[in-house]
Coordinates of C-alpha atoms and ligand atoms in Angstrom, one line a residue:
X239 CA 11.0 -74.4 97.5
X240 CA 7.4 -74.7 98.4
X241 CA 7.0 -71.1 98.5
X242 CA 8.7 -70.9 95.3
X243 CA 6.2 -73.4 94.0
X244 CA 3.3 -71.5 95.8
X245 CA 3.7 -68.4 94.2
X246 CA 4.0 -69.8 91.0
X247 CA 1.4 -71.3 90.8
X248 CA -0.7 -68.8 92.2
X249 CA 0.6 -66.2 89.6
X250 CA -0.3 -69.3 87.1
X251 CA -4.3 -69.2 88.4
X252 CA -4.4 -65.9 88.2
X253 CA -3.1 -65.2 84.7
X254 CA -5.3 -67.9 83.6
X255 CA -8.5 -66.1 85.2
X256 CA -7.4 -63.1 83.7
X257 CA -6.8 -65.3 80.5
X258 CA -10.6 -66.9 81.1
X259 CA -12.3 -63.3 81.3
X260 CA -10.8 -62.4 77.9
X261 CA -12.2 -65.3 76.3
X262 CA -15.2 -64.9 77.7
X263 CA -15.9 -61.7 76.0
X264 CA -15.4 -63.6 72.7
X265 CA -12.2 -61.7 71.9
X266 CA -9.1 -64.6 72.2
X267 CA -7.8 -64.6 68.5
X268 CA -6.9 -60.7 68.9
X269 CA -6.1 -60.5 72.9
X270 CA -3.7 -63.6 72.3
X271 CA -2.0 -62.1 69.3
X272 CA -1.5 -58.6 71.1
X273 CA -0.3 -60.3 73.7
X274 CA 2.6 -62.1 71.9
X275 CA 3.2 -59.5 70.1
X276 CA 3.6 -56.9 72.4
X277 CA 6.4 -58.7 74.0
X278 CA 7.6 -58.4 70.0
X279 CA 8.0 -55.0 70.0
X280 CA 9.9 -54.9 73.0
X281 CA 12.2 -57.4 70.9
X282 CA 11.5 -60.2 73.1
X283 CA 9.6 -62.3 70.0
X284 CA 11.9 -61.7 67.0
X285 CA 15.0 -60.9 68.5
X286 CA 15.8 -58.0 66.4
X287 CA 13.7 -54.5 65.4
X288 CA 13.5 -54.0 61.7
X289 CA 16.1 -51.3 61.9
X290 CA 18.9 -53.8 63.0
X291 CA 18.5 -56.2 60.3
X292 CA 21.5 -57.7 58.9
X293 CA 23.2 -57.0 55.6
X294 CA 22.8 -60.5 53.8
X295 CA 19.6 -61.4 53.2
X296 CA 20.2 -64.6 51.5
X297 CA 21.3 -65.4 55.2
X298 CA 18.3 -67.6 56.1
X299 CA 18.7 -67.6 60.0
X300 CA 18.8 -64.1 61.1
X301 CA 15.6 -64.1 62.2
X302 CA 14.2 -67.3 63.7
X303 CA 10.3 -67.6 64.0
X304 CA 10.6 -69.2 68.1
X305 CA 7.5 -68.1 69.6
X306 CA 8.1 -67.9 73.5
X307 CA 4.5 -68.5 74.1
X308 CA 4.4 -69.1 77.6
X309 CA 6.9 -66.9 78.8
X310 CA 5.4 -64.3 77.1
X311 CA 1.9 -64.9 78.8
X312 CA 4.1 -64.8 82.5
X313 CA 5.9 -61.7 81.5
X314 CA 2.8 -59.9 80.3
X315 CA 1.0 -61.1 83.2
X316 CA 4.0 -60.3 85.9
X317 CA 3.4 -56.8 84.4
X318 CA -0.2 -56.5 85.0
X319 CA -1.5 -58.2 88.4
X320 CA -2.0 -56.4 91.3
X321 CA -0.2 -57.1 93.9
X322 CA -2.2 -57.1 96.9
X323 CA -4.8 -59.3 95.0
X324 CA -2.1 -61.9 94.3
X325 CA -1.0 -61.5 97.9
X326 CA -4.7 -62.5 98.9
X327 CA -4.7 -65.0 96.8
X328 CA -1.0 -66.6 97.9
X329 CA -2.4 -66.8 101.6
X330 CA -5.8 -68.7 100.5
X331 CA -3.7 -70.5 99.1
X332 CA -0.8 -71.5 101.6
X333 CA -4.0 -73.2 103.7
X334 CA -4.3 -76.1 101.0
X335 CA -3.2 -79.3 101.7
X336 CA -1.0 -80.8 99.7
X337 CA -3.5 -82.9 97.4
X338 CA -5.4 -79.9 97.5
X339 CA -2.5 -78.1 95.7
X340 CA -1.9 -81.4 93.3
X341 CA -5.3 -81.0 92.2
X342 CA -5.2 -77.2 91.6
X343 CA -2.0 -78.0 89.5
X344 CA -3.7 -80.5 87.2
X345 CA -6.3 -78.0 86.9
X346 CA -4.0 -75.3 85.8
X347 CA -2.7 -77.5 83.3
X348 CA -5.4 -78.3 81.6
X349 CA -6.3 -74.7 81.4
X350 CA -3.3 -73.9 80.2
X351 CA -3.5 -76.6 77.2
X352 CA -6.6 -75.1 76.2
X353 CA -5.4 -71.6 75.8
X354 CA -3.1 -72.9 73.2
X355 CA -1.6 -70.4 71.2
X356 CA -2.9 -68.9 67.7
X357 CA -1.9 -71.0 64.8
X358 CA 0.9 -69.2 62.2
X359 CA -2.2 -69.3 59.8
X360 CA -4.4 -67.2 62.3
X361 CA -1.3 -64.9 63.3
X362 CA -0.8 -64.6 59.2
X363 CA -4.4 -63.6 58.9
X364 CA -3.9 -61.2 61.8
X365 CA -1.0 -59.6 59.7
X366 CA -2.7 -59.5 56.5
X367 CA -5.8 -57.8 57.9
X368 CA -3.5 -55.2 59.3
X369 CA -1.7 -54.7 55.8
X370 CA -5.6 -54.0 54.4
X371 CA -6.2 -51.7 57.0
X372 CA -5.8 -48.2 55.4
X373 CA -6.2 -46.1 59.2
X374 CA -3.5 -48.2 60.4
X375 CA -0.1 -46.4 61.9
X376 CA 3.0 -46.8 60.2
X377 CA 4.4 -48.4 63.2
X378 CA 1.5 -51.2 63.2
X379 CA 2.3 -51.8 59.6
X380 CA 5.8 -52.0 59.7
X381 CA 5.5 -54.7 62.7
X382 CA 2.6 -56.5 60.5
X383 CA 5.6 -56.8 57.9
X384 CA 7.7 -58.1 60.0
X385 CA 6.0 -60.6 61.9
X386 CA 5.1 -62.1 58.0
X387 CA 8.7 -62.2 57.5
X388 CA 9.3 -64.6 60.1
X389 CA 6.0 -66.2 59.4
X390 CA 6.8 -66.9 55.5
X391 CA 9.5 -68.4 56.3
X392 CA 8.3 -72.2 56.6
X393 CA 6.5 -73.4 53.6
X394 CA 3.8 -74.3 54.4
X395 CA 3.1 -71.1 56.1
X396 CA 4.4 -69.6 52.2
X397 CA 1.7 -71.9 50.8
X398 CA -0.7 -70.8 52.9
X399 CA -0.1 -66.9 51.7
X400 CA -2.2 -67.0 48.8
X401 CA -5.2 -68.3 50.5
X402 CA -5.3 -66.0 53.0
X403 CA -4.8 -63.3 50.4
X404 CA -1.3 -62.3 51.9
X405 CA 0.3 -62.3 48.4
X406 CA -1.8 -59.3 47.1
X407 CA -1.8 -57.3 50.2
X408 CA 1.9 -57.4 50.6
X409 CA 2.2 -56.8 46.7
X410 CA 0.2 -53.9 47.2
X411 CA 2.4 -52.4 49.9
X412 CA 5.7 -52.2 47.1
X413 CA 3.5 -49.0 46.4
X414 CA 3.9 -47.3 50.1
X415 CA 5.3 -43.9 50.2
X416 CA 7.3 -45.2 53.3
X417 CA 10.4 -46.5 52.2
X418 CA 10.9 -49.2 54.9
X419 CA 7.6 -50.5 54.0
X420 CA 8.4 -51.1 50.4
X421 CA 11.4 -52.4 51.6
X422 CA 9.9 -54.9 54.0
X423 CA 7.3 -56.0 51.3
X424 CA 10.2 -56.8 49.2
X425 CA 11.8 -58.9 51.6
X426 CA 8.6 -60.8 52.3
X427 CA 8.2 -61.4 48.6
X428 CA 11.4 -62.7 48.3
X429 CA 11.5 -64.9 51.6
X430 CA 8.3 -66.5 50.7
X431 CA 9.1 -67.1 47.1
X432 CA 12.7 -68.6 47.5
X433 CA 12.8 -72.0 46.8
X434 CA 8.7 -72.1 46.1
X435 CA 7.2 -72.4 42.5
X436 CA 4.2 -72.2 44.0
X437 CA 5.0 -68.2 45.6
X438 CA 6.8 -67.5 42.7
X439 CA 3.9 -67.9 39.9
X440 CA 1.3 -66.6 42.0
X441 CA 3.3 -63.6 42.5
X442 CA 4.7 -63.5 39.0
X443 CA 0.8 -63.6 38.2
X444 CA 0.2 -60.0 39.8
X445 CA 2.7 -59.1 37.1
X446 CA 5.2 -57.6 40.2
X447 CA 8.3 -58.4 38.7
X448 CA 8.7 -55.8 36.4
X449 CA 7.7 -53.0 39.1
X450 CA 10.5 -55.0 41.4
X451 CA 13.1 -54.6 38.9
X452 CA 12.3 -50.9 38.6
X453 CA 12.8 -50.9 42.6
X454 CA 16.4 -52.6 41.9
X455 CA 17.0 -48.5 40.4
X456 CA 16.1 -47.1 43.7
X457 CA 18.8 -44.7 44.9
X458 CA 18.7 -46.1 48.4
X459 CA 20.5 -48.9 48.1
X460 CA 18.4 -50.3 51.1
X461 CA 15.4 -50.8 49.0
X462 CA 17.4 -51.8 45.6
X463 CA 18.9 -54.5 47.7
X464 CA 15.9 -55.7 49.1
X465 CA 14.2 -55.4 45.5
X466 CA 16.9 -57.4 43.6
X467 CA 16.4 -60.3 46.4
X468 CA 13.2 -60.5 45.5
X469 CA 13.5 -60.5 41.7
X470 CA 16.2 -63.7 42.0
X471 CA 13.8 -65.2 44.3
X472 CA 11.2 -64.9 41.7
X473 CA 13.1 -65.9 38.3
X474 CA 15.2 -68.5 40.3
X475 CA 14.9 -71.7 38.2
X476 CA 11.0 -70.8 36.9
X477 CA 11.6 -69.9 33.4
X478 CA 8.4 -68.2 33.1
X479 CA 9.9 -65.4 35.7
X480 CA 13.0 -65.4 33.6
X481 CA 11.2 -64.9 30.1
X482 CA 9.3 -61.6 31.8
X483 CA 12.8 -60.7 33.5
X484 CA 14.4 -60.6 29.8
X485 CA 11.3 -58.9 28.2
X486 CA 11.8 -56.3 30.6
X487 CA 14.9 -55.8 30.0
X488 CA 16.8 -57.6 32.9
X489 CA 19.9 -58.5 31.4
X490 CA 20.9 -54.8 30.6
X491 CA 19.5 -54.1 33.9
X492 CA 22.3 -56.6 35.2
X493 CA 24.8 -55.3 32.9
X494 CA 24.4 -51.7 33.8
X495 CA 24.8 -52.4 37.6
X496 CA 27.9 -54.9 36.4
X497 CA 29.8 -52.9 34.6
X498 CA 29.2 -49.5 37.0
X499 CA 31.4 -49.4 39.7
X500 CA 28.6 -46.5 41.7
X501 CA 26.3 -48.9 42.6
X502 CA 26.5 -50.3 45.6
X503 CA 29.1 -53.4 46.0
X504 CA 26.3 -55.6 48.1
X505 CA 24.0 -54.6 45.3
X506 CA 26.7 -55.8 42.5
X507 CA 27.5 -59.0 44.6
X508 CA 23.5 -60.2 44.5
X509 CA 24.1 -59.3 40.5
X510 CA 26.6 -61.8 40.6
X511 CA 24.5 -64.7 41.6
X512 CA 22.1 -64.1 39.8
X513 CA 23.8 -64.7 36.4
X514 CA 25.0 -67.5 38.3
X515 CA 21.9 -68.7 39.1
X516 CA 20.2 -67.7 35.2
X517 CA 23.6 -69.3 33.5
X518 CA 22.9 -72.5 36.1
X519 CA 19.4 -72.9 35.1
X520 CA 20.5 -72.9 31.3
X521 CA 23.2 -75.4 31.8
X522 CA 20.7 -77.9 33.3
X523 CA 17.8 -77.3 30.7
X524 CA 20.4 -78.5 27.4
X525 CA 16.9 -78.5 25.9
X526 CA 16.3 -74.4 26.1
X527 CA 18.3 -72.9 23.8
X528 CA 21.0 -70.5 25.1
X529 CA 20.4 -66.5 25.4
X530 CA 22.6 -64.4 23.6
X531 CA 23.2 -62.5 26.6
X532 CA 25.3 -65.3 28.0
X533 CA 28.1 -64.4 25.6
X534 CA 27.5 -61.1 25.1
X535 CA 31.4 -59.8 25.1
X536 CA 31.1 -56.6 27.0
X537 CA 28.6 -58.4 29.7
X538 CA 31.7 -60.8 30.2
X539 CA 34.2 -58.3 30.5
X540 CA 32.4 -56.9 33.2
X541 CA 32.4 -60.2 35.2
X542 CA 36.0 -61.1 35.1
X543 CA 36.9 -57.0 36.1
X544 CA 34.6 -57.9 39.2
X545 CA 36.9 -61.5 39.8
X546 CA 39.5 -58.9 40.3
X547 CA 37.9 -56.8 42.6
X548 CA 39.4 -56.1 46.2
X549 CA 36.3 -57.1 47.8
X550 CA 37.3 -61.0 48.5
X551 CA 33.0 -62.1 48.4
X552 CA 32.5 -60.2 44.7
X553 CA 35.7 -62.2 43.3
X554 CA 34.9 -65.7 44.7
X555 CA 31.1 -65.1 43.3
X556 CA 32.4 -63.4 40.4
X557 CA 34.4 -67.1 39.9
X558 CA 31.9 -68.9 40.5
X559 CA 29.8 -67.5 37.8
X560 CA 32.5 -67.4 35.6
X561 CA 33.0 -71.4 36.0
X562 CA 29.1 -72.2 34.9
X563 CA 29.5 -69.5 32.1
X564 CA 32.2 -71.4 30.6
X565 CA 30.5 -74.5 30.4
X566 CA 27.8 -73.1 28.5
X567 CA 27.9 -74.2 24.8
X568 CA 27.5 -70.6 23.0
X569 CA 30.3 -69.2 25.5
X570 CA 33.2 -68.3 23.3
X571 CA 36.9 -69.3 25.1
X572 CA 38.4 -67.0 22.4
X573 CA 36.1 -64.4 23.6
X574 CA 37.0 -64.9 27.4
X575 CA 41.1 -64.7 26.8
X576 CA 40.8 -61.6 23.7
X577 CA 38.1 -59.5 25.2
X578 CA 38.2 -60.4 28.6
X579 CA 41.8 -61.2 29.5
X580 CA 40.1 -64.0 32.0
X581 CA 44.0 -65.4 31.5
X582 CA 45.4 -62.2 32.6
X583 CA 43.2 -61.9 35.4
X584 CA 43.5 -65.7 36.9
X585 CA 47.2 -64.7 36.9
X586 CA 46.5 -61.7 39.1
X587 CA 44.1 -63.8 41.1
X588 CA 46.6 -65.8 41.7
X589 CA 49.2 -63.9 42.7
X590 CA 46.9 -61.8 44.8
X591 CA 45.5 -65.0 46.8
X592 CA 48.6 -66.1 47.4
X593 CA 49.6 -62.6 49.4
X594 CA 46.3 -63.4 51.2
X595 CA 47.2 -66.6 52.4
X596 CA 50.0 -65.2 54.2
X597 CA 47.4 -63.0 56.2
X598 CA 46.3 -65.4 59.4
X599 CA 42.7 -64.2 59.4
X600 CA 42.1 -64.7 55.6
X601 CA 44.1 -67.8 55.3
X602 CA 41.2 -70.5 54.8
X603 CA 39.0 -67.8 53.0
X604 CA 41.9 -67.2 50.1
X605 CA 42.7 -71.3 49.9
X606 CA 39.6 -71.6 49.2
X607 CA 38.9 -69.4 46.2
X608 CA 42.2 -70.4 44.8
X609 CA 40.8 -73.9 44.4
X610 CA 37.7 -72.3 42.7
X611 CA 40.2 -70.5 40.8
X612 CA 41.9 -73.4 39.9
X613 CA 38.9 -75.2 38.6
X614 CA 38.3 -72.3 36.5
X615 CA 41.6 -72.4 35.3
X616 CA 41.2 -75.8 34.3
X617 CA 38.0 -75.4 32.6
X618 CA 39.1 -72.5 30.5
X619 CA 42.1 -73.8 29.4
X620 CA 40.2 -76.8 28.6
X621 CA 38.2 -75.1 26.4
X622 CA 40.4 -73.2 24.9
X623 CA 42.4 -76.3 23.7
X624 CA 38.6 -77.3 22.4
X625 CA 38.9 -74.3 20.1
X626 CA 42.7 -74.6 18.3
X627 CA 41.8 -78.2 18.3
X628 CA 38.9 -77.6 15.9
X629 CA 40.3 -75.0 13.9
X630 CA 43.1 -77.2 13.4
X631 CA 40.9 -80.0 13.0
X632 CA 38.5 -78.2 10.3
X633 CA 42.2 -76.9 8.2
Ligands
NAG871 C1 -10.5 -66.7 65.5 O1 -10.6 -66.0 64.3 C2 -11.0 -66.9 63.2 C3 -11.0 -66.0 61.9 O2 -11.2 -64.7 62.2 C4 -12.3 -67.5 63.5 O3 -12.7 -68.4 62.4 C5 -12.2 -68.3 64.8 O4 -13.5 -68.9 65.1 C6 -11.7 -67.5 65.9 N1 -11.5 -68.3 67.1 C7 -12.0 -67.9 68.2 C8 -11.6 -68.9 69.3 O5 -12.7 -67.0 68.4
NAG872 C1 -8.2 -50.6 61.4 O1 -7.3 -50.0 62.3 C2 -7.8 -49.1 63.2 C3 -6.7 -48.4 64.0 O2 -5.8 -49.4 64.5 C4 -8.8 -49.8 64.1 O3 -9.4 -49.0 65.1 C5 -9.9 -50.5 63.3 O4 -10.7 -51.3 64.1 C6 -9.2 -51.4 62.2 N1 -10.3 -51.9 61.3 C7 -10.5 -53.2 61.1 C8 -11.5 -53.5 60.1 O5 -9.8 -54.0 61.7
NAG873 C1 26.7 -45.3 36.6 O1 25.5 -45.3 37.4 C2 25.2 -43.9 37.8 C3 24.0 -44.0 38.8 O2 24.2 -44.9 39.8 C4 24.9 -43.1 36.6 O3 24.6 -41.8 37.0 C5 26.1 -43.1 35.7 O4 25.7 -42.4 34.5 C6 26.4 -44.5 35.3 N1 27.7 -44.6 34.5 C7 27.7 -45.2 33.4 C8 29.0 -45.1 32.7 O5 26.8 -45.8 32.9

C-alpha cells in the first residue's frame, strides 16, 4: 500500500513540476487545452470521433461534455516522464518520514488546485480562434467543431457564443468546401440554438437561415440532415425565424421533401416535426392568424400517406402532426376525409398496429401509437360532426 501510495505521489510531484515549468513560460491557457484535448483525439474526452456520430440528432445525450481533467493530466504525464528520473525521485523519496510525506501531500494539493482547469469560456475561445485561423489543418478544424458541439451544449456556454464571436465564425464555416465541416457547423448551430431565443435571433441576424435551407437540398443526405436540424432549431417557436422560413419559401421546401418518397426517410421524419412544431406554435398563438399552408389539401395528403408508411417512427410523428393540424381552426375535416382519406388510413393504421402488437419486440411501441391513433380518431371524428352539424344548423 505504501508503495502504492509512494509512487503516486511521486508521479503526482513530478507532473506538477512538469505542469510548473509550462506555466512559467507564460503558456498555461494553450499547454492545458492541448493537453485535454489530446487525450480527445484519442477519444478519451468525447467518447466518440465525429465519424461515429449517431443518426438522431435531436438525441440530446450522445455526446456528454465530462471533462476527465485529472485523469487526463496522469495519462498524459504516465506517457511522458522518464523513467529513471522518476525512479530517482521514488527513492529520495522512500527516506521521508511519514509527516514528511503528509506534508508533501498537502503541498501537492494545493498545487494541484491551482492548476485548475480552463474554463468552457476559455476552451470556447480556444475553439473559435482555431475556426478563424485560415492555415489551420482540416483535422484541427474539424476537432475545433467538435469540441464546440459539446461545449454549446449548456446554456450558458450558448450565451456566451456571441460574445466570444463564436456565432459568426461557425456561421462562416457553412461555406467550407469540406463537407463534414459544413456539416459540423450545422450541428453546432442547431445545438446551440435549440431551446435559446437568444442563439436563435443572433444567428437569424447573420441572415443564415435561408443559406441553411438551401443546405436541406444537399444530395448527401448527411449534410441535409444536419442542415434541416438546424433550420427547426432556428424557427422553433421564434416567429421572426418562421416569417424568413416562409419568405423563403419553406413550406414548399417541406412539401417537396413530403410528398417525394427519394429523399431520405430520416430527412422526411425531421420534416415531420417540424410541421408539428410550426402547426404547435400556431395553435398556442390564437392571436396570429393561421397560414394558408396549414390547409393546403395536397400538403395534407402528403402527411396522412406518410402515417401509413412502414417505417413505425414516420407514422407515429406523422400522427402526431396530424392531431395538432386538426385542431387548428382553418383545417378543413371535409378536406382530411375527401382529399386525404385520413378515415381510410386510421382504418389501415389500425389494422396494421394490431398485426404489430402480436410481434413481442414491437408490442409496447404499436400500443402506443394506437392510442395516438385513437386520439386522432377521436378528434377527427369530432370535428367532422362540427361540420354536418353546421351545415345542418345553417339549412
Ligand atoms: C488565458 O488567456 C486569456 C485570453 O486569451 C487571458 O485573458 C488570460 O490572462 C490567460 N490566462 C493565463 C493564466 O495566462
Ligand atoms: C494558426 O495556425 C497555425 C497552424 O496550426 C499556427 O502555426 C499559427 O500560430 C496559428 N495562428 C494563430 C494566430 O493562432
Ligand atoms: C423527387 O426528388 C428528386 C430529387 O431528390 C427529384 O429528382 C425528383 O424530380 C422529385 N420528384 C418529384 C415528383 O418531384
Amino acid at each position: 500500500m505504501r508503495v502504492l501510495r509512494l509512487s503516486l505521489i511521486v508521479l503526482l510531484a513530478f507532473l506538477i513540476s512538469v505542469s510548473i515549468a509550462w506555466a512559467s513560460e507564460d503558456r498555461v491557457n494553450k499547454s492545458i487545452s492541448g493537453l485535454v484535448w489530446s487525450t480527445g483525439k484519442e477519444g478519451g474526452l468525447f467518447g466518440k470521433s465525429h465519424s461515429e456520430e449517431p443518426v438522431d440528432l435531436n438525441d440530446n445525450d450522445e455526446l456528454d461534455g465530462g471533462f476527465s481533467s485529472l485523469d487526463g493530466m496522469l495519462q498524459w504525464a504516465i506517457g511522458h516522464s522518464d523513467p529513471a528520473k522518476l525512479k530517482d525521485a521514488a527513492k529520495s523519496m522512500q527516506r521521508l518520514s511519514d509527516d514528511e510525506l503528509k506534508q508533501r501531500q498537502i503541498e501537492i494539493q494545493d498545487l494541484m488546485e491551482k492548476l485548475r482547469m480552463p474554463s468552457d469560456a476559455e476552451l470556447m475561445k480556444v475553439a473559435i480562434d482555431d475556426l478563424n485561423n485560415i492555415s489551420i489543418s482540416l483535422e484541427d478544424r474539424l476537432r475545433a467543431l467538435e469540441e464546440l458541439l459539446v461545449l454549446v451544449e449548456p446554456i450558458d456556454n450558448a450565451n456566451d457564443l456571441n460574445k466570444l464571436g463564436g456565432v459568426a465564425a461557425v456561421i462562416s464555416q457553412l461555406d467550407n468546401l469540406d463537407l463534414d465541416v459544413r456539416k459540423l457547423a450545422a450541428w453546432v448551430i442547431g445545438k446551440a440554438s435549440q431551446n435559446n431565443p437568444v442563439v436563435q435571433n443572433q444567428v437569424l441576424e447573420l441572415r443564415t437561415l435561408a443559406k441553411l435551407m438551401k443546405m436541406v437540398r444537399s444530395d448527401v443526405v448527411e449534410e441535409a440532415t444536419k442542415a434541416l436540424y438546424a433550420v427547426s432549431a432556428l424557427i422553433r417557436n421564434n416567429f421572426d425565424g418562421q416569417k424568413i422560413f416562409y419568405a423563403e419559401a419553406g413550406d414548399l421546401m417541406l412539401k417537396d421533401i413530403l410528398s417525394n418518397s427519394t429523399f431520405d426517410i430520416r430527412l422526411r421524419r425531421k420534416c415531420v416535426s417540424l410541421v408539428g412544431d410550426l402547426a404547435e406554435c400556431q395553435l398556442e398563438n390564437t392571436d396570429k392568424s393561421e397560414l394558408p399552408f396549414f390547409s393546403d389539401h395536397s400538403f395534407l395528403k402528403a402527411i396522412v400517406d406518410l402515417a401509413l408508411s412502414d417505417d413505425l417512427e414516420l407514422q407515429e410523428k406523422s400522427l402526431a402532426t396530424i392531431k395538432i393540424l386538426l385542431q387548428l381552426r382553418t383545417t378543413d375535416a371535409s378536406t382530411f376525409k375527401d382529399s386525404c382519406a385520413l378515415d381510410n388510413a386510421l382504418e389501415k393504421m389500425r389494422m396494421q398496429l394490431r398485426q404489430l402488437m402480436e410481434e413481442e419486440d414491437q408490442r409496447e411501441y404499436a400500443m402506443d401509437v394506437e392510442i395516438l391513433r385513437r386520439e386522432v380518431e377521436l378528434i377527427f371524428y369530432k370535428k367532422l360532426e362540427n361540420v354536418y352539424h353546421m351545415a345542418t344548423f345553417s339549412l
